[in-house]
């Protein structure tokens, strides 16, 4: 499992905690903020806290966080090629 890491989007700093299966818990200002999950190559979804199901509506902030995560996290295919 990957270690938590921080990303910045503009002036905002987010702490990212990988949960596995392309899902992440995001902290903002030191507090748990949202859970997100990768849907397609360019779309990230916010997860509903109560049901833990994805909310299928586009959210610019969620997509921006997801894109920053993708830049930080190496793709698994790249790791496999090095073996």
Coordinates of N, CA, C and O in Angstrom, one line a residue, residues 5-75:
X5 N 0.5 11.2 1.1 CA 1.3 12.3 0.6 C 0.5 13.6 0.5 O -0.7 13.5 0.7
X6 N 1.2 14.7 0.2 CA 0.5 16.0 0.1 C 0.5 16.4 -1.4 O 1.5 16.2 -2.1
X7 N -0.5 17.1 -1.8 CA -0.5 17.8 -3.1 C -1.0 19.2 -2.9 O -1.7 19.5 -1.9
X8 N -0.6 20.1 -3.8 CA -1.1 21.5 -3.7 C -1.8 21.8 -5.0 O -1.4 21.5 -6.1
X9 N -2.9 22.5 -4.9 CA -3.7 23.0 -6.0 C -3.9 24.5 -5.7 O -4.7 24.8 -4.9
X10 N -3.2 25.3 -6.4 CA -3.2 26.7 -6.1 C -2.7 27.0 -4.7 O -1.7 26.4 -4.3
X11 N -3.5 27.7 -3.9 CA -3.0 28.0 -2.6 C -3.4 26.9 -1.6 O -3.1 27.0 -0.4
X12 N -4.2 25.9 -2.0 CA -4.7 24.9 -1.1 C -3.8 23.7 -1.1 O -3.4 23.1 -2.1
X13 N -3.6 23.2 0.2 CA -2.8 22.0 0.4 C -3.7 20.9 0.8 O -4.5 21.1 1.8
X14 N -3.6 19.8 0.2 CA -4.5 18.6 0.5 C -3.5 17.5 1.0 O -2.5 17.3 0.4
X15 N -4.0 16.7 2.0 CA -3.3 15.5 2.3 C -4.0 14.3 1.8 O -5.3 14.2 1.9
X16 N -3.3 13.4 1.1 CA -4.0 12.3 0.4 C -3.6 11.0 1.0 O -2.4 10.7 1.2
X17 N -4.6 10.2 1.4 CA -4.4 8.9 2.0 C -5.0 7.8 1.1 O -6.2 7.7 0.9
X18 N -4.1 7.1 0.4 CA -4.5 6.0 -0.5 C -5.3 4.9 0.3 O -4.9 4.5 1.3
X19 N -6.4 4.5 -0.3 CA -7.2 3.5 0.3 C -7.2 2.2 -0.5 O -7.8 1.2 -0.1
X20 N -6.6 2.2 -1.7 CA -6.6 1.0 -2.6 C -7.7 1.1 -3.6 O -8.6 1.9 -3.5
X21 N -7.6 0.4 -4.7 CA -8.6 0.4 -5.8 C -8.9 1.8 -6.3 O -10.0 2.1 -6.5
X22 N -7.8 2.6 -6.5 CA -8.0 3.9 -7.0 C -8.9 4.8 -6.2 O -9.6 5.7 -6.8
X23 N -9.0 4.6 -4.9 CA -9.7 5.5 -4.1 C -8.8 6.1 -3.0 O -7.9 5.5 -2.6
X24 N -9.2 7.3 -2.6 CA -8.4 8.1 -1.7 C -9.2 8.9 -0.8 O -10.3 9.4 -1.1
X25 N -8.8 9.0 0.5 CA -9.4 9.9 1.4 C -8.6 11.2 1.4 O -7.3 11.2 1.5
X26 N -9.2 12.3 1.3 CA -8.6 13.6 1.2 C -8.9 14.5 2.4 O -10.0 14.6 2.9
X27 N -7.8 15.0 3.0 CA -7.9 15.9 4.1 C -7.5 17.3 3.6 O -6.6 17.5 2.8
X28 N -8.3 18.3 4.1 CA -8.1 19.7 3.8 C -8.1 20.5 5.1 O -9.0 20.3 5.9
X29 N -7.1 21.3 5.3 CA -7.0 22.1 6.5 C -7.0 21.2 7.7 O -7.5 21.5 8.8
X30 N -6.3 20.0 7.6 CA -6.2 19.1 8.7 C -7.4 18.3 9.1 O -7.4 17.6 10.1
X31 N -8.5 18.5 8.3 CA -9.7 17.7 8.6 C -10.1 16.9 7.4 O -9.9 17.2 6.3
X32 N -10.7 15.7 7.7 CA -11.2 14.8 6.7 C -12.2 15.6 5.8 O -13.1 16.2 6.4
X33 N -11.9 15.6 4.5 CA -12.7 16.5 3.6 C -13.6 15.7 2.7 O -14.9 15.8 2.7
X34 N -13.1 14.8 1.9 CA -13.9 14.0 1.0 C -13.1 12.7 0.7 O -12.0 12.5 1.0
X35 N -13.9 11.7 0.1 CA -13.3 10.5 -0.4 C -13.6 10.6 -1.9 O -14.7 10.9 -2.4
X36 N -12.5 10.2 -2.7 CA -12.7 10.2 -4.2 C -12.2 8.9 -4.7 O -11.4 8.2 -4.1
X37 N -12.7 8.6 -5.9 CA -12.3 7.4 -6.6 C -12.2 7.6 -8.1 O -13.0 8.4 -8.7
X38 N -11.2 7.0 -8.7 CA -11.0 7.2 -10.2 C -12.1 6.4 -10.9 O -12.4 5.3 -10.6
X39 N -12.8 7.1 -11.8 CA -13.8 6.4 -12.6 C -13.3 6.0 -14.0 O -13.2 4.9 -14.4
X40 N -12.9 7.0 -14.8 CA -12.2 6.8 -16.1 C -10.9 7.5 -16.1 O -10.5 8.1 -15.1
X41 N -10.2 7.5 -17.2 CA -8.9 8.1 -17.3 C -8.9 9.6 -16.9 O -7.9 10.2 -16.5
X42 N -10.1 10.3 -17.1 CA -10.1 11.7 -16.9 C -11.1 12.2 -15.9 O -11.3 13.3 -15.5
X43 N -11.9 11.2 -15.4 CA -13.0 11.6 -14.5 C -12.8 10.9 -13.1 O -12.5 9.7 -13.0
X44 N -12.9 11.7 -12.1 CA -12.8 11.3 -10.7 C -14.2 11.5 -10.0 O -14.8 12.6 -10.3
X45 N -14.6 10.7 -9.1 CA -15.9 10.8 -8.5 C -15.8 11.0 -7.0 O -14.9 10.4 -6.3
X46 N -16.6 11.8 -6.4 CA -16.7 12.0 -5.0 C -17.6 10.8 -4.4 O -18.5 10.4 -5.1
X47 N -17.2 10.3 -3.3 CA -17.9 9.2 -2.7 C -18.8 9.7 -1.6 O -18.5 10.6 -0.9
X48 N -20.0 9.1 -1.5 CA -21.0 9.5 -0.5 C -20.5 8.8 0.8 O -20.2 7.6 0.9
X49 N -20.4 9.7 1.9 CA -19.9 9.2 3.2 C -20.7 8.1 3.8 O -20.3 7.1 4.4
X50 N -22.0 8.2 3.7 CA -22.9 7.2 4.3 C -23.0 5.9 3.6 O -23.0 4.9 4.2
X51 N -23.2 6.0 2.3 CA -23.3 4.7 1.5 C -22.0 4.2 0.9 O -22.0 3.1 0.5
X52 N -21.0 5.1 0.9 CA -19.7 4.7 0.2 C -19.9 4.4 -1.3 O -19.0 3.7 -1.8
X53 N -20.9 5.0 -1.9 CA -21.1 4.8 -3.3 C -20.7 6.1 -4.0 O -20.8 7.2 -3.4
X54 N -20.3 6.0 -5.3 CA -19.9 7.2 -6.0 C -21.1 8.1 -6.3 O -22.2 7.6 -6.5
X55 N -20.8 9.4 -6.3 CA -21.8 10.4 -6.6 C -21.5 10.8 -8.1 O -20.4 11.3 -8.3
X56 N -22.4 10.5 -9.0 CA -22.1 10.6 -10.4 C -22.5 12.0 -10.9 O -23.4 12.2 -11.6
X57 N -21.7 13.0 -10.4 CA -21.9 14.4 -10.9 C -20.5 14.9 -11.0 O -19.6 14.7 -10.1
X58 N -20.2 15.7 -12.1 CA -18.9 16.2 -12.3 C -18.6 17.3 -11.3 O -19.4 18.1 -11.0
X59 N -17.4 17.2 -10.7 CA -17.0 18.2 -9.7 C -15.5 18.7 -10.1 O -14.6 17.9 -10.1
X60 N -15.4 20.0 -10.4 CA -14.1 20.5 -10.8 C -13.0 20.3 -9.8 O -11.9 19.9 -10.1
X61 N -13.3 20.5 -8.5 CA -12.3 20.3 -7.5 C -11.9 18.9 -7.4 O -10.7 18.6 -7.3
X62 N -12.8 18.0 -7.4 CA -12.5 16.5 -7.3 C -11.6 16.1 -8.5 O -10.6 15.4 -8.3
X63 N -12.0 16.6 -9.7 CA -11.2 16.2 -10.9 C -9.8 16.8 -10.8 O -8.8 16.2 -11.1
X64 N -9.6 18.1 -10.2 CA -8.3 18.7 -10.1 C -7.5 17.9 -9.1 O -6.3 17.7 -9.3
X65 N -8.1 17.5 -8.0 CA -7.4 16.7 -7.0 C -7.0 15.3 -7.6 O -5.8 14.9 -7.5
X66 N -7.9 14.7 -8.4 CA -7.5 13.4 -9.0 C -6.4 13.6 -10.0 O -5.5 12.7 -10.1
X67 N -6.4 14.7 -10.8 CA -5.3 14.9 -11.7 C -4.0 15.1 -11.0 O -2.9 14.6 -11.5
X68 N -4.0 15.8 -9.9 CA -2.8 16.0 -9.1 C -2.3 14.7 -8.5 O -1.1 14.4 -8.5
X69 N -3.2 13.8 -8.1 CA -2.8 12.5 -7.6 C -2.2 11.7 -8.7 O -1.1 11.1 -8.5
X70 N -2.7 11.8 -9.9 CA -2.2 11.0 -11.1 C -0.7 11.5 -11.4 O 0.1 10.7 -11.7
X71 N -0.5 12.8 -11.2 CA 0.9 13.3 -11.5 C 1.9 12.8 -10.4 O 3.0 12.6 -10.7
X72 N 1.3 12.6 -9.2 CA 2.2 12.2 -8.1 C 2.4 10.7 -8.0 O 3.5 10.2 -7.8
X73 N 1.4 9.9 -8.3 CA 1.4 8.4 -8.2 C 1.9 7.8 -9.5 O 1.3 8.1 -10.5
X74 N 3.0 7.0 -9.4 CA 3.4 6.3 -10.6 C 2.4 5.3 -11.0 O 1.7 4.6 -10.2
X75 N 2.2 5.1 -12.3 CA 1.2 4.1 -12.8 C 1.8 2.7 -12.6 O 3.0 2.5 -12.7

